[in-house]
CSV table of C-alpha atoms in Angstrom, one decimal:
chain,number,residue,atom,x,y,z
A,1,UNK,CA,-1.8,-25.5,-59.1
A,2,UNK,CA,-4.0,-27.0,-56.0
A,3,UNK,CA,-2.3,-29.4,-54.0
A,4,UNK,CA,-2.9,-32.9,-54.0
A,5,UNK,CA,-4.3,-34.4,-50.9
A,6,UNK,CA,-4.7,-38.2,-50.6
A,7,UNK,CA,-8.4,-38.4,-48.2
A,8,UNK,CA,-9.9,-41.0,-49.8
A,9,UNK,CA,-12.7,-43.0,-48.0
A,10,UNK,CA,-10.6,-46.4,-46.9
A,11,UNK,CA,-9.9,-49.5,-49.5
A,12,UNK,CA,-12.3,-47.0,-51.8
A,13,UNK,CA,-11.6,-48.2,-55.8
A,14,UNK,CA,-12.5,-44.6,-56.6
A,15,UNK,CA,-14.3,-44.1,-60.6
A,16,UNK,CA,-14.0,-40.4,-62.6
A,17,UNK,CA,-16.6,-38.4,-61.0
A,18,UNK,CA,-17.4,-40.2,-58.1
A,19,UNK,CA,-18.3,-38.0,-54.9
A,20,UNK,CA,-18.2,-41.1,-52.2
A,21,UNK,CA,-18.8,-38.7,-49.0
A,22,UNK,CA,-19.2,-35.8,-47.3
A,23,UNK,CA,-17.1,-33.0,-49.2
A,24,UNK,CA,-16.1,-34.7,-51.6
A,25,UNK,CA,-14.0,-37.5,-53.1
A,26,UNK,CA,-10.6,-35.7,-51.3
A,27,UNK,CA,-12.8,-34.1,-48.0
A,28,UNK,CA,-12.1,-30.9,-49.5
A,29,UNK,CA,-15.1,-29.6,-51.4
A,30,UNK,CA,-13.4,-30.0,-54.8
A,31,UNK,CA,-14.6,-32.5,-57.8
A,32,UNK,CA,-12.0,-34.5,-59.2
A,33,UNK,CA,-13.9,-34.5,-62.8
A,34,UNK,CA,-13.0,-34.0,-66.3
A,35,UNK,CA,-16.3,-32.3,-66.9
A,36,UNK,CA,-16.2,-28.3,-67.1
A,37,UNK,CA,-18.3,-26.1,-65.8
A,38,UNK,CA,-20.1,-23.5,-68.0
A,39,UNK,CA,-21.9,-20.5,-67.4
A,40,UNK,CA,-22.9,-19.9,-71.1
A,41,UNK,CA,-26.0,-21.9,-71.0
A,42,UNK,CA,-28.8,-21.9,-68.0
A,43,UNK,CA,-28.5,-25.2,-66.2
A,44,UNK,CA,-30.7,-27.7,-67.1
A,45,UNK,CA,-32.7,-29.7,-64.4
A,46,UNK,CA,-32.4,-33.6,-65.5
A,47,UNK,CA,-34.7,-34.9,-63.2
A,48,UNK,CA,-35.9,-34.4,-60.0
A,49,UNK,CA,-36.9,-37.3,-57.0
A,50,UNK,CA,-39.0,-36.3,-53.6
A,51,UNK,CA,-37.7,-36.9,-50.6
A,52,UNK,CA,-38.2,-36.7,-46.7
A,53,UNK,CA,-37.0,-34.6,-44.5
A,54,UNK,CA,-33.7,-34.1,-43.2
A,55,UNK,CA,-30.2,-31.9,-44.4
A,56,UNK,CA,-28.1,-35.0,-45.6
A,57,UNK,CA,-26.6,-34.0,-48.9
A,58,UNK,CA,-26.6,-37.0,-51.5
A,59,UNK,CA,-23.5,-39.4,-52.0
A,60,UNK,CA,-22.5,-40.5,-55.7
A,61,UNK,CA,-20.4,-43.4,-56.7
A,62,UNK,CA,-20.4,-46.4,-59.7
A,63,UNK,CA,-23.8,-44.9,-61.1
A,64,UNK,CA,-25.7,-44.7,-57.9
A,65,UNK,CA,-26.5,-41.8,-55.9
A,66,UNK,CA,-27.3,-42.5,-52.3
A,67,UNK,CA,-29.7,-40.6,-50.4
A,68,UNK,CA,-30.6,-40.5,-46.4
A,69,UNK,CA,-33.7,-39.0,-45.4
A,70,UNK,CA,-36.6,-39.4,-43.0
A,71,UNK,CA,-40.1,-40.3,-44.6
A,72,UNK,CA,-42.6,-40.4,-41.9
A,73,UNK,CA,-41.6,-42.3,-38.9
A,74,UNK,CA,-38.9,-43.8,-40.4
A,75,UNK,CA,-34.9,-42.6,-40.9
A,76,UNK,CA,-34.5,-44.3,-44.5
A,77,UNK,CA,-31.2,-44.9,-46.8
A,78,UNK,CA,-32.0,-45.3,-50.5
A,79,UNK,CA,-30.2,-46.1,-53.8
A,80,UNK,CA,-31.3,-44.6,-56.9
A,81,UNK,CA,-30.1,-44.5,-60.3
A,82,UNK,CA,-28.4,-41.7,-61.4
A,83,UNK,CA,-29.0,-41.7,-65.0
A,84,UNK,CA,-33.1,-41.3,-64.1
A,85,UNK,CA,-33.5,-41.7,-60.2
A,86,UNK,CA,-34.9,-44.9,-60.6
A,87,UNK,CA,-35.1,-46.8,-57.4
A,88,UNK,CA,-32.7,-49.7,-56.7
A,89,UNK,CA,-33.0,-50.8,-53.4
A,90,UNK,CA,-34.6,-49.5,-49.7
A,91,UNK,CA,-33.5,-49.7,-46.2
A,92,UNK,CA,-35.2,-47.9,-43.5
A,93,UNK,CA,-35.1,-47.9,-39.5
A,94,UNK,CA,-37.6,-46.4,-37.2
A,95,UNK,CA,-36.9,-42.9,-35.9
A,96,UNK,CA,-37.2,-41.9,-32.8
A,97,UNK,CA,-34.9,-38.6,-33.4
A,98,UNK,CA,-37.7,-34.7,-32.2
A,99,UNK,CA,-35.6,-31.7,-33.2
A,100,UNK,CA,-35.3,-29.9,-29.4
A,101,UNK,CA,-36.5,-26.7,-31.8
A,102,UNK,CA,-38.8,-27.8,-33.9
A,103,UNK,CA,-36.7,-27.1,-37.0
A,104,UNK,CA,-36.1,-31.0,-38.9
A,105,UNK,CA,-36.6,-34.2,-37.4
A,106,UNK,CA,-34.3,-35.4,-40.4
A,107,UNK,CA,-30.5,-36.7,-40.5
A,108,UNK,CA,-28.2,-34.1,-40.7
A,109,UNK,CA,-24.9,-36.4,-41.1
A,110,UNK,CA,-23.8,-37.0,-44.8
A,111,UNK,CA,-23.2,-41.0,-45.6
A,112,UNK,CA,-20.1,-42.2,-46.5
A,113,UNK,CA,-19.6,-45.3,-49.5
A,114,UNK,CA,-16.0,-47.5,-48.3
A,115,UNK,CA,-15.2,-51.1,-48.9
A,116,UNK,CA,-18.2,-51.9,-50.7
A,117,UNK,CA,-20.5,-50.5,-47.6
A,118,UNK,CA,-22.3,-47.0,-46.6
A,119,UNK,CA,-22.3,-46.0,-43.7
A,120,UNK,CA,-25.0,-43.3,-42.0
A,121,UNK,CA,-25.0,-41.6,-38.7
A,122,UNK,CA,-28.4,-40.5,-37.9
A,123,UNK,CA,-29.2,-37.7,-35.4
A,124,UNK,CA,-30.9,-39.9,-32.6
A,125,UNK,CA,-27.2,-41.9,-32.7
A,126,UNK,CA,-27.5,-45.0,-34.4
A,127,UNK,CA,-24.3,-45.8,-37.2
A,128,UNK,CA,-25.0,-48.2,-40.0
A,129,UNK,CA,-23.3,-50.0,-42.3
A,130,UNK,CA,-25.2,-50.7,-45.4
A,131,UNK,CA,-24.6,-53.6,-48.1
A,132,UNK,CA,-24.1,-51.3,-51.5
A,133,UNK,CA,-25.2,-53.4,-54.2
A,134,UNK,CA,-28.4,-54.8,-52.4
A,135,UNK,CA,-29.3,-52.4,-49.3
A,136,UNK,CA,-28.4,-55.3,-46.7
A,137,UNK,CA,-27.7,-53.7,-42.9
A,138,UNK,CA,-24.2,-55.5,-42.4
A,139,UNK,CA,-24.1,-53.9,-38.7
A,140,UNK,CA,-25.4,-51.1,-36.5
A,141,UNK,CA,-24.0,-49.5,-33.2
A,142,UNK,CA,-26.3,-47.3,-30.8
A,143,UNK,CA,-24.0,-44.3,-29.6
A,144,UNK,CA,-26.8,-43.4,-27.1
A,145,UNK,CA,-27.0,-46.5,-25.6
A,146,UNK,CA,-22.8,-47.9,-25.5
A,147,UNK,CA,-21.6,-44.6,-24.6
A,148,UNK,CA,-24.5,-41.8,-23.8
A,149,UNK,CA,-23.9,-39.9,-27.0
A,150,UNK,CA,-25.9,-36.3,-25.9
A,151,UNK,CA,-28.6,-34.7,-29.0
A,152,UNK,CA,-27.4,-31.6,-27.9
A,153,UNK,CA,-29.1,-28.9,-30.0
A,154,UNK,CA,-29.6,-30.3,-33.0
A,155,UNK,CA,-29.0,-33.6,-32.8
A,156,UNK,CA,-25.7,-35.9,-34.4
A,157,UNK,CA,-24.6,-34.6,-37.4
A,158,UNK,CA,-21.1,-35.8,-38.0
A,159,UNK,CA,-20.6,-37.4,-41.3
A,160,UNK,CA,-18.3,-40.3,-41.1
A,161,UNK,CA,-14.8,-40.4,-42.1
A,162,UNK,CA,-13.9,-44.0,-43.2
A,163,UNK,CA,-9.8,-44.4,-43.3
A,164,UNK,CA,-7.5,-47.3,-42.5
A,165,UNK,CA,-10.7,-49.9,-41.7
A,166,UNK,CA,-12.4,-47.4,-39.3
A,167,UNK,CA,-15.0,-45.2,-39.0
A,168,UNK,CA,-14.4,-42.1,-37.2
A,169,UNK,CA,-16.9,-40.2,-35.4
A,170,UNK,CA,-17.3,-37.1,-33.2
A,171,UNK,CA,-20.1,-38.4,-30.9
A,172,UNK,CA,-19.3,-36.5,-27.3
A,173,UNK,CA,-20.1,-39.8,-25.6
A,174,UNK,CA,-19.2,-39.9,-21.7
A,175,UNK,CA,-16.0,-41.3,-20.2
A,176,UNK,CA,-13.5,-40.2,-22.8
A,177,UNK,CA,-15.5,-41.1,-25.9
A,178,UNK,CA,-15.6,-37.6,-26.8
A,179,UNK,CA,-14.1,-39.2,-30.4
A,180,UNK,CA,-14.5,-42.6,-31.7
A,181,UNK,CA,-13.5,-45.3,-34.4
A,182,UNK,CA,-15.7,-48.3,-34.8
A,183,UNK,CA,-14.5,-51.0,-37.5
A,184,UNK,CA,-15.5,-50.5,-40.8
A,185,UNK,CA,-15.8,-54.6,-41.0
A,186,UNK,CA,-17.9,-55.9,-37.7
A,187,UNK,CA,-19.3,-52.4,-36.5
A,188,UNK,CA,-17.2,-53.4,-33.0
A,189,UNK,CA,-15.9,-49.8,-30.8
A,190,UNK,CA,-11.8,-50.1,-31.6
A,191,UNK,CA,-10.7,-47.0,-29.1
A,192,UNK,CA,-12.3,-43.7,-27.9
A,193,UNK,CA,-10.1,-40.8,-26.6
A,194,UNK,CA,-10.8,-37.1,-25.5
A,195,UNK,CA,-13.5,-35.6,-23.7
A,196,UNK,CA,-14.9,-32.9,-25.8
A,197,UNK,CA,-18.8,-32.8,-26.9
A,198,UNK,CA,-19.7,-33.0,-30.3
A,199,UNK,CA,-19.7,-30.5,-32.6
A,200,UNK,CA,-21.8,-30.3,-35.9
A,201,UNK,CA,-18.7,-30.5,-37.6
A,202,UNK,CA,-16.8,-33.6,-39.6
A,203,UNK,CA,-13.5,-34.5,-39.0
A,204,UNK,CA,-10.8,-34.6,-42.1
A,205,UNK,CA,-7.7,-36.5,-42.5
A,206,UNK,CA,-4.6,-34.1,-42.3
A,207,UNK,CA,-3.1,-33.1,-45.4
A,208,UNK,CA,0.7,-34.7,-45.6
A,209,UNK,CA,-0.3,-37.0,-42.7
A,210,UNK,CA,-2.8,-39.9,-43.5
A,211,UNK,CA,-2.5,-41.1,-40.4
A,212,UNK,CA,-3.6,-38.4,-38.7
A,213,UNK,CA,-6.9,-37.0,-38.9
A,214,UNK,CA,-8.5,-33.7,-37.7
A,215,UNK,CA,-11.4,-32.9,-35.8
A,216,UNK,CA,-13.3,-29.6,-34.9
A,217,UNK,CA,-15.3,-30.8,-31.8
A,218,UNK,CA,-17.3,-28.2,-29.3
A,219,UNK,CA,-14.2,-27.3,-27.5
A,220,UNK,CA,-11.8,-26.5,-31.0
A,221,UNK,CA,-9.3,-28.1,-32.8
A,222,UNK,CA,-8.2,-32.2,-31.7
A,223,UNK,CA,-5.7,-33.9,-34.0
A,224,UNK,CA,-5.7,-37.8,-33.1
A,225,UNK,CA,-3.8,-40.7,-34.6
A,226,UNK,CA,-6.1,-43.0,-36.0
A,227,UNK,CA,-4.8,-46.1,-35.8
A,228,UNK,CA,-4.9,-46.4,-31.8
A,229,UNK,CA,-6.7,-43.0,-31.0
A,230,UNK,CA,-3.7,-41.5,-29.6
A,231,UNK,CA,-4.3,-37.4,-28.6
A,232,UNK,CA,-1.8,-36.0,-30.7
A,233,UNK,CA,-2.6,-31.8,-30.7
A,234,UNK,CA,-5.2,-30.1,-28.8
A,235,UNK,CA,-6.5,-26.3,-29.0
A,236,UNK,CA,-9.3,-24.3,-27.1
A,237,UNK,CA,-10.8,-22.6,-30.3
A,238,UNK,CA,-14.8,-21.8,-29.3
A,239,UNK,CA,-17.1,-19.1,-28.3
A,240,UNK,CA,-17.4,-17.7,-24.7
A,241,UNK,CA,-20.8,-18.3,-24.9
A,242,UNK,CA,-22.2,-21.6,-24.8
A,243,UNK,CA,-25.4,-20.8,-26.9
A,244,UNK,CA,-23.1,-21.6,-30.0
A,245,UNK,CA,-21.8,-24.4,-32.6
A,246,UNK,CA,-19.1,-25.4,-34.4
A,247,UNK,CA,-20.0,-26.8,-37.9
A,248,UNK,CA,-18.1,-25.9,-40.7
A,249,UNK,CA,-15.5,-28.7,-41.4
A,250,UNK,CA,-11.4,-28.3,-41.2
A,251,UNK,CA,-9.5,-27.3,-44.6
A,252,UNK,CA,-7.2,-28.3,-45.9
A,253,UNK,CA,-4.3,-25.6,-46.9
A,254,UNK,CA,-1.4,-27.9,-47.9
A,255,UNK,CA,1.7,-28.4,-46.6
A,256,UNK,CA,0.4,-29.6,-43.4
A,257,UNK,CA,-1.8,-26.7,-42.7
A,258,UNK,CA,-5.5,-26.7,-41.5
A,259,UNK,CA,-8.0,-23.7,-41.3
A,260,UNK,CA,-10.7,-23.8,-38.8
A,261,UNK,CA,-13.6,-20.9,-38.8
A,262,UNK,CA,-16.9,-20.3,-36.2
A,263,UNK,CA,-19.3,-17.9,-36.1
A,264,UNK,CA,-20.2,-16.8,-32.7
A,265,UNK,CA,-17.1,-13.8,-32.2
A,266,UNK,CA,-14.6,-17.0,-32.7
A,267,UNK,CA,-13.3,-16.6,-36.4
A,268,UNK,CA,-10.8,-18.0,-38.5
A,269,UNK,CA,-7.4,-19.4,-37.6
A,270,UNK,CA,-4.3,-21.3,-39.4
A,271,UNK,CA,-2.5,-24.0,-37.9
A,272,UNK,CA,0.5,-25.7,-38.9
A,273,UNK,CA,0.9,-29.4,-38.5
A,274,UNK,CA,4.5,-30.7,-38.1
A,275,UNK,CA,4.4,-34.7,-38.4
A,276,UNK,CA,8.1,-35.0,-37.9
A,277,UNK,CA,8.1,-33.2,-34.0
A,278,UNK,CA,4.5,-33.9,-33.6
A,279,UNK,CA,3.8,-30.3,-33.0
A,280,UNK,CA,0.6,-28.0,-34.0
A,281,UNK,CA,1.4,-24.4,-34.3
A,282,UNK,CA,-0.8,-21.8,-34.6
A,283,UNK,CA,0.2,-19.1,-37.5
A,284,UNK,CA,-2.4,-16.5,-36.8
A,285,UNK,CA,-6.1,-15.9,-35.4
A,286,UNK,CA,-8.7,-13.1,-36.6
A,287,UNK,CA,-11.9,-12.1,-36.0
A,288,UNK,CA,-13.9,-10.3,-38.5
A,289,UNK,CA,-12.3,-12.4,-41.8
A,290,UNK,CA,-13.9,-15.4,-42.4
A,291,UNK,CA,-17.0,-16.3,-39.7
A,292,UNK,CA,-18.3,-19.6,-40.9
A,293,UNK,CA,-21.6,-19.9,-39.1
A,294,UNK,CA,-22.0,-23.7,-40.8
A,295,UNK,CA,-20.4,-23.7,-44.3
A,296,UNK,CA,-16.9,-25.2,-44.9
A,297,UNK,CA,-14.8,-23.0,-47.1
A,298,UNK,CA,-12.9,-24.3,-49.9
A,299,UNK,CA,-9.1,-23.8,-50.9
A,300,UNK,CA,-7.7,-23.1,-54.1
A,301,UNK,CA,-4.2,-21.9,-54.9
A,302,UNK,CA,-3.2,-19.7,-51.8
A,303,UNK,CA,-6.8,-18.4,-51.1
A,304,UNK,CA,-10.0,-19.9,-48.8
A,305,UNK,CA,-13.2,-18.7,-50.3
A,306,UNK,CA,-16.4,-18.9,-47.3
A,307,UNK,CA,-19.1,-17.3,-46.5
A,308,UNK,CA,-18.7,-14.8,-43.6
A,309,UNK,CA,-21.2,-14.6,-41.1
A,310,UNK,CA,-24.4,-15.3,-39.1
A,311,UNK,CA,-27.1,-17.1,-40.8
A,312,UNK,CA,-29.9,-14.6,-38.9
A,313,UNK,CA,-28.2,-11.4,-40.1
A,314,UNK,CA,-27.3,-12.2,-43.2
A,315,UNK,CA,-23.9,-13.5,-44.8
A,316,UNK,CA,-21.6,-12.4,-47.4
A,317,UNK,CA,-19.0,-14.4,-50.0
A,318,UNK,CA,-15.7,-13.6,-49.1
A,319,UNK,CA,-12.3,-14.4,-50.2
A,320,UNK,CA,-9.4,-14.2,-48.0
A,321,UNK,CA,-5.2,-14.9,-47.9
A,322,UNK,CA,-4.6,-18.4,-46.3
A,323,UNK,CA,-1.0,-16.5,-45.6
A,324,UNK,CA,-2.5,-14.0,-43.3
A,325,UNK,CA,-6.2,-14.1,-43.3
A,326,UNK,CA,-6.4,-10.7,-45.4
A,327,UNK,CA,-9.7,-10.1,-47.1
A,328,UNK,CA,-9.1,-10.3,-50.9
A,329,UNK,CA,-12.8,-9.4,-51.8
A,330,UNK,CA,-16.1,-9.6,-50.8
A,331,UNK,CA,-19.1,-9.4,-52.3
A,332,UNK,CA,-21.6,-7.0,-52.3
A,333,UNK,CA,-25.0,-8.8,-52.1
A,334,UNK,CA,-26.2,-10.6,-48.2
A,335,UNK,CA,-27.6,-13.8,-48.5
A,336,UNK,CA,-28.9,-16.5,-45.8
A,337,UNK,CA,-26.3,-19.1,-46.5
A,338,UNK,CA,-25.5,-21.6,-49.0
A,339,UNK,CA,-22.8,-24.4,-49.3
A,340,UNK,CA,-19.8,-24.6,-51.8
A,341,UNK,CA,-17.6,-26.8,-53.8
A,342,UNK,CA,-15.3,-26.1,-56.5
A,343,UNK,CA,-15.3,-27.5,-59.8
A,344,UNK,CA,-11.9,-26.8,-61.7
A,345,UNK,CA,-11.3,-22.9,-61.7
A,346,UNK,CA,-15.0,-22.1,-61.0
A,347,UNK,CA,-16.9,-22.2,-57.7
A,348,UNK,CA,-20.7,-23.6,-57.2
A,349,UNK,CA,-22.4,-21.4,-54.5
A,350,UNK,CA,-26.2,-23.3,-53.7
A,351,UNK,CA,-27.8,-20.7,-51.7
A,352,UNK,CA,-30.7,-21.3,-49.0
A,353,UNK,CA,-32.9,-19.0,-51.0
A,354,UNK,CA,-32.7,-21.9,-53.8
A,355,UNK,CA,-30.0,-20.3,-56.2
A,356,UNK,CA,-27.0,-22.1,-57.4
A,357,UNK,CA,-24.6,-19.3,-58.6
A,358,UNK,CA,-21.5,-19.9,-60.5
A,359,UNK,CA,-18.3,-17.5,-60.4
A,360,UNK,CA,-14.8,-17.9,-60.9
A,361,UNK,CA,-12.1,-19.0,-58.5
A,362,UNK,CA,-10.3,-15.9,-58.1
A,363,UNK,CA,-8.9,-13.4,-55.3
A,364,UNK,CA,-8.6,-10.8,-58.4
A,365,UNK,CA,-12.6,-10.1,-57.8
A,366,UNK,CA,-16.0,-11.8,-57.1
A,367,UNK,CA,-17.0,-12.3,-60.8
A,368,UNK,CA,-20.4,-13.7,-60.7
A,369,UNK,CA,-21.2,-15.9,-64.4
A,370,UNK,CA,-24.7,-16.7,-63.5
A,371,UNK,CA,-27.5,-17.0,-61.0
A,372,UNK,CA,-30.3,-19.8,-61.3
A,373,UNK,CA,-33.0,-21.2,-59.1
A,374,UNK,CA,-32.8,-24.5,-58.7
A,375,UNK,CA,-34.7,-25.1,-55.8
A,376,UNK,CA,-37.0,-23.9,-53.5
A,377,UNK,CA,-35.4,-22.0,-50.6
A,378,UNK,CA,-35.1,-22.9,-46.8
A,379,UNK,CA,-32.2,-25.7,-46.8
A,380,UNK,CA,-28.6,-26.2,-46.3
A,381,UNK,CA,-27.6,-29.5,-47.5
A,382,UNK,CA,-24.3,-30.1,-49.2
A,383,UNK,CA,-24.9,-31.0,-52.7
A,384,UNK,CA,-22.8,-33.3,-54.5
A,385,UNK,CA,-21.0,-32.9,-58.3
A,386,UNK,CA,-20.7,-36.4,-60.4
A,387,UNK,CA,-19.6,-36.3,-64.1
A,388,UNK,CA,-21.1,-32.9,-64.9
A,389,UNK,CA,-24.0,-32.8,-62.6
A,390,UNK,CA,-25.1,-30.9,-59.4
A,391,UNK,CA,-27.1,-33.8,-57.1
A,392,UNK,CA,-28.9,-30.4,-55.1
A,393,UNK,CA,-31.8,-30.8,-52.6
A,394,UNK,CA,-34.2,-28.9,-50.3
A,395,UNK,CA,-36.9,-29.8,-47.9
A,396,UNK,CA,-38.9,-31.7,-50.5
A,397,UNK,CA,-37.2,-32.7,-53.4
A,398,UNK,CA,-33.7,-33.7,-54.7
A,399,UNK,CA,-33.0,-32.4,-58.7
A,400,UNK,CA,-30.3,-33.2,-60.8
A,401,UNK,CA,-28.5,-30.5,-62.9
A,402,UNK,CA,-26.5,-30.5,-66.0
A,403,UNK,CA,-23.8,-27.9,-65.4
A,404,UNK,CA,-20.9,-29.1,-67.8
């Protein structure tokens, strides 16, 4: 039975199916929804809406699914119906964000829906908070400009965690602002603490300790305490070389533990999280299990399942032993990438070649129930999974697809 962990989006009133934020309604890429999943019938594309550019999976909540995307010279926040993708309202700021390589001069960061608000972190720096009924900007705060947030590679791509009335961020701002919490209400900077540069990752809140939340920056794993920033854990976990990221977020094991994985000869580690001492151990570290290059794993019952790998060279689906990081299975087939989230006992694997496959949630095998393209190939945004359907989108288009 998979634990359950309380990481809610702050003072969020949360409906069957809703997928508020990045990961997830609980941060950990599972749906809480009563639909199932079924691989006895080929999915069925609902409907389909374009979009701009960017790698900001969709947001789902109270029949709206919220999209943030960058049409032209503008980063723009939409609300669309999600019975037809009918447009509700339209909010849009001008962009000023040029990919260093070339690759997307989209946002990267997922939004997050809290208190009646969204808030979006685009890549040139700028957090918003968004009225969610009417589209309203209720505040904004320039990163760049209060604290010299750096683009770094590829820009900011943190999606905000809303808990306790604040929004936490992994900016990499100078003078200690490595982290930061801004108030959910007024947009105003409530602390900042470490010195670590951004990551590409998103920070989580610990499981057993709501109070605590976890972030893997640039440097490796930083536990803070939210309500005053307080350092509470620190651990170098990064590549030697500096040409490298860390993007795929922190998961949650239970019981206090976290999993952190990196491509780049880093791999995967276990850490233990006492709240009582206020002490972070480290249960083991391998390399050559589970190399996330950018996708989060996802936990179910004593086993991770990831994707192991380099994005260049190929990756494969891999199932390991959150007990000792043993490889359970892997499967045959190399694909570019994908991201995952876990519906009941079945897993949804949208690949960057377009494919959304569906196989069970087992360590017994990889027992692949279908393959179906979806969408055209070339993107890794993180879709989102509301009452039965897979909100999926690639470098043009957003579709909708009836997977109960």
């Amino acid at each position: 039975m998979r634990p359950l962990i309380f990481l809610f989006c702050a003072s969020m009133s949360l409906h069957a199916g809703d997928w508020p934020q990045f990961l997830g309604p609980q941060r950990n890429c599972a749906a809480q929804d009563e639909a199932a999943v079924t691989a006895a019938t080929e999915p069925e594309i609902l409907w389909s809406r374009k979009l701009g550019s960017g790698h900001a999976g969709p947001v789902v909540t109270k029949g709206r699914v919220i999209v943030f995307h960058r049409q032209g010279a503008d980063m723009v926040t939409e609300a669309l119906d999600t019975a037809d993708g009918k447009p509700l309202w339209k909010q849009s700021y001008p962009a000023t964000y040029r990919d260093s390589f070339g690759f997307d001069n989209g946002p990267r960061a997922v939004p997050c829906i809290a208190d009646g608000k969204i808030i979006t972190h685009g890549p040139e720096g700028i957090v918003q908070a968004l009225d969610f009924e009417s589209g309203k900007l209720l505040w904004d705060y320039d990163t760049v400009a209060e604290l010299e947030s750096p683009q770094g590679y590829f820009g900011r791509a943190c999606s905000p965690l809303v808990t306790d009335g604040k929004v936490l961020l992994n900016v990499g701002g100078k003078g200690g602002a490595g982290i930061i919490a801004l108030d959910l209400q007024t947009g105003k900077l409530l602390w900042m603490t470490s010195n670590d540069e951004a990551s590409y990752s998103s920070p989580i809140l610990v499981p057993g300790s709501p109070k605590t939340s976890a972030f893997f920056t640039r440097s490796g794993v930083v536990l803070v305490r939210n309500n005053d920033g307080r350092l509470l854990a620190e651990d170098f976990f990064r590549a030697e070389i500096d040409a490298s990221v860390n993007a795929a977020a922190p998961v949650p094991c239970g019981d206090g533990k976290l999993l952190f994985s990196a491509a780049y000869d880093v791999g995967a580690g276990l850490w233990q999280w006492n709240k009582t001492e206020g002490k972070l151990t480290n249960l083991w570290k391998k390399l050559d299990t589970l190399d996330c290059h950018y996708t989060t794993p996802v936990y179910q019952d004593g086993h991770v399942y990831g994707l192991h790998g380099r994005q260049e060279s190929g990756m494969t689906l891999r199932c390991i032993a959150v007990a000792d990081g043993k490889v359970a299975w892997e499967a045959s087939d190399r694909i570019q990438g994908g991201t995952l989230l876990l519906v009941g006992d079945k897993l949804l694997l949208h690949t960057e070649s377009g494919e959304l496959w569906i196989f069970k949630a087992t360590p017994e095998k990889f027992d692949l129930l279908r393959s179906s393209q979806i969408t055209r190939a070339g993107h890794r945004s993180h879709a989102a999974f509301s009452n039965g359907l897979l909100f999926a989108r690639d470098a043009e288009k957003m579709v909708v697809v009836r997977v109960k």
